[in-house]
């Protein structure tokens, strides 16, 4: 499975998330205790089993501090797919940043 193909010009975070959900990225990896997946597919316990398929950055037009990045992430087998949203720059969440640092890119 290769990385995501270009998803077009999306202007908002919610547009990108909606497209990704439509492509099967339905889990919210920002939730540390996601009960809807088996323990062996828990990205927080087993990050080595997951890959980043793509990422999309946003900057607020009116506020440069309104910055976010959406990661499309799936298990190496492709069975588990979801998104992780994080700020970047001063808005970055250290825990999410650490988790992303443990993941490799699929491409």
mmCIF file of C-alpha atoms in Angstrom:
data_model
loop_
_atom_site.group_PDB
_atom_site.id
_atom_site.type_symbol
_atom_site.label_atom_id
_atom_site.label_comp_id
_atom_site.label_asym_id
_atom_site.label_seq_id
_atom_site.Cartn_x
_atom_site.Cartn_y
_atom_site.Cartn_z
ATOM 1 C CA UNK A 1 0.000 0.000 0.000
ATOM 2 C CA UNK A 2 1.451 3.324 -1.005
ATOM 3 C CA UNK A 3 0.851 6.673 0.667
ATOM 4 C CA UNK A 4 -2.240 8.735 0.001
ATOM 5 C CA UNK A 5 -2.586 10.322 -3.376
ATOM 6 C CA UNK A 6 -3.163 14.079 -3.452
ATOM 7 C CA UNK A 7 -6.603 14.816 -2.039
ATOM 8 C CA UNK A 8 -7.091 18.134 -3.784
ATOM 9 C CA UNK A 9 -7.027 21.667 -2.510
ATOM 10 C CA UNK A 10 -8.730 21.660 0.859
ATOM 11 C CA UNK A 11 -9.026 24.985 2.647
ATOM 12 C CA UNK A 12 -10.090 23.834 6.096
ATOM 13 C CA UNK A 13 -9.089 21.232 8.640
ATOM 14 C CA UNK A 14 -12.613 19.813 8.686
ATOM 15 C CA UNK A 15 -12.624 19.366 4.883
ATOM 16 C CA UNK A 16 -9.452 17.271 5.028
ATOM 17 C CA UNK A 17 -10.715 15.219 7.965
ATOM 18 C CA UNK A 18 -14.009 14.556 6.141
ATOM 19 C CA UNK A 19 -12.147 13.350 3.023
ATOM 20 C CA UNK A 20 -9.906 11.119 5.158
ATOM 21 C CA UNK A 21 -12.902 9.668 7.028
ATOM 22 C CA UNK A 22 -14.438 8.897 3.632
ATOM 23 C CA UNK A 23 -11.247 6.989 2.802
ATOM 24 C CA UNK A 24 -11.499 4.882 5.953
ATOM 25 C CA UNK A 25 -9.426 6.959 8.407
ATOM 26 C CA UNK A 26 -12.122 6.809 11.056
ATOM 27 C CA UNK A 27 -10.241 6.489 14.349
ATOM 28 C CA UNK A 28 -9.219 9.512 16.379
ATOM 29 C CA UNK A 29 -5.648 8.816 17.473
ATOM 30 C CA UNK A 30 -5.727 11.895 19.704
ATOM 31 C CA UNK A 31 -7.772 9.809 22.131
ATOM 32 C CA UNK A 32 -5.320 8.020 24.390
ATOM 33 C CA UNK A 33 -7.897 5.485 25.609
ATOM 34 C CA UNK A 34 -9.723 4.490 22.441
ATOM 35 C CA UNK A 35 -11.866 1.514 23.439
ATOM 36 C CA UNK A 36 -13.046 0.789 19.882
ATOM 37 C CA UNK A 37 -9.874 -1.026 18.784
ATOM 38 C CA UNK A 38 -8.158 -4.161 20.108
ATOM 39 C CA UNK A 39 -5.216 -3.538 22.416
ATOM 40 C CA UNK A 40 -2.716 -4.945 19.905
ATOM 41 C CA UNK A 41 -3.719 -2.116 17.504
ATOM 42 C CA UNK A 42 -3.227 0.660 20.071
ATOM 43 C CA UNK A 43 -0.955 3.280 18.497
ATOM 44 C CA UNK A 44 -0.007 4.631 21.920
ATOM 45 C CA UNK A 45 1.277 1.256 23.139
ATOM 46 C CA UNK A 46 2.650 -0.056 19.831
ATOM 47 C CA UNK A 47 3.679 2.888 17.611
ATOM 48 C CA UNK A 48 6.093 0.647 15.706
ATOM 49 C CA UNK A 49 3.057 -1.049 14.107
ATOM 50 C CA UNK A 50 1.866 2.189 12.440
ATOM 51 C CA UNK A 51 2.936 4.386 9.540
ATOM 52 C CA UNK A 52 2.159 7.936 8.460
ATOM 53 C CA UNK A 53 0.370 7.826 5.096
ATOM 54 C CA UNK A 54 0.239 11.588 4.635
ATOM 55 C CA UNK A 55 0.051 14.912 6.409
ATOM 56 C CA UNK A 56 -1.656 18.228 5.713
ATOM 57 C CA UNK A 57 -0.735 21.614 7.231
ATOM 58 C CA UNK A 58 -2.982 24.591 7.869
ATOM 59 C CA UNK A 59 -2.321 28.164 8.900
ATOM 60 C CA UNK A 60 -5.099 30.467 9.957
ATOM 61 C CA UNK A 61 -5.490 33.356 7.528
ATOM 62 C CA UNK A 62 -6.341 35.879 10.217
ATOM 63 C CA UNK A 63 -4.213 34.463 13.034
ATOM 64 C CA UNK A 64 -0.738 33.037 12.316
ATOM 65 C CA UNK A 65 -0.868 31.213 15.658
ATOM 66 C CA UNK A 66 -3.850 29.221 14.384
ATOM 67 C CA UNK A 67 -1.704 26.429 12.956
ATOM 68 C CA UNK A 68 -2.519 22.736 12.726
ATOM 69 C CA UNK A 69 -1.336 19.592 11.036
ATOM 70 C CA UNK A 70 -3.435 16.500 10.279
ATOM 71 C CA UNK A 71 -1.701 13.137 10.029
ATOM 72 C CA UNK A 72 -3.332 10.241 8.155
ATOM 73 C CA UNK A 73 -2.035 7.133 9.928
ATOM 74 C CA UNK A 74 -2.614 3.434 9.369
ATOM 75 C CA UNK A 75 -1.335 0.184 10.766
ATOM 76 C CA UNK A 76 1.290 -1.583 8.672
ATOM 77 C CA UNK A 77 -1.362 -4.148 7.729
ATOM 78 C CA UNK A 78 -3.860 -1.443 6.743
ATOM 79 C CA UNK A 79 -6.500 -2.829 9.120
ATOM 80 C CA UNK A 80 -6.545 0.220 11.401
ATOM 81 C CA UNK A 81 -6.739 3.764 9.997
ATOM 82 C CA UNK A 82 -7.189 7.088 11.694
ATOM 83 C CA UNK A 83 -6.129 10.690 12.057
ATOM 84 C CA UNK A 84 -4.061 12.600 14.557
ATOM 85 C CA UNK A 85 -4.404 16.373 14.686
ATOM 86 C CA UNK A 86 -1.729 18.502 16.292
ATOM 87 C CA UNK A 87 -0.810 22.132 16.364
ATOM 88 C CA UNK A 88 2.640 23.097 15.229
ATOM 89 C CA UNK A 89 5.022 25.729 16.363
ATOM 90 C CA UNK A 90 3.958 27.132 19.711
ATOM 91 C CA UNK A 91 0.596 25.320 19.457
ATOM 92 C CA UNK A 92 2.129 21.838 19.320
ATOM 93 C CA UNK A 93 1.086 19.218 21.873
ATOM 94 C CA UNK A 94 4.267 17.581 23.263
ATOM 95 C CA UNK A 95 2.645 14.144 23.665
ATOM 96 C CA UNK A 96 1.373 14.095 20.057
ATOM 97 C CA UNK A 97 4.735 15.389 18.827
ATOM 98 C CA UNK A 98 6.508 12.559 20.674
ATOM 99 C CA UNK A 99 4.126 9.965 19.207
ATOM 100 C CA UNK A 100 4.593 11.277 15.656
ATOM 101 C CA UNK A 101 8.353 11.159 16.204
ATOM 102 C CA UNK A 102 8.088 7.398 16.752
ATOM 103 C CA UNK A 103 6.297 6.785 13.443
ATOM 104 C CA UNK A 104 7.838 6.256 10.027
ATOM 105 C CA UNK A 105 6.366 7.420 6.758
ATOM 106 C CA UNK A 106 4.799 4.825 4.469
ATOM 107 C CA UNK A 107 6.320 6.448 1.378
#
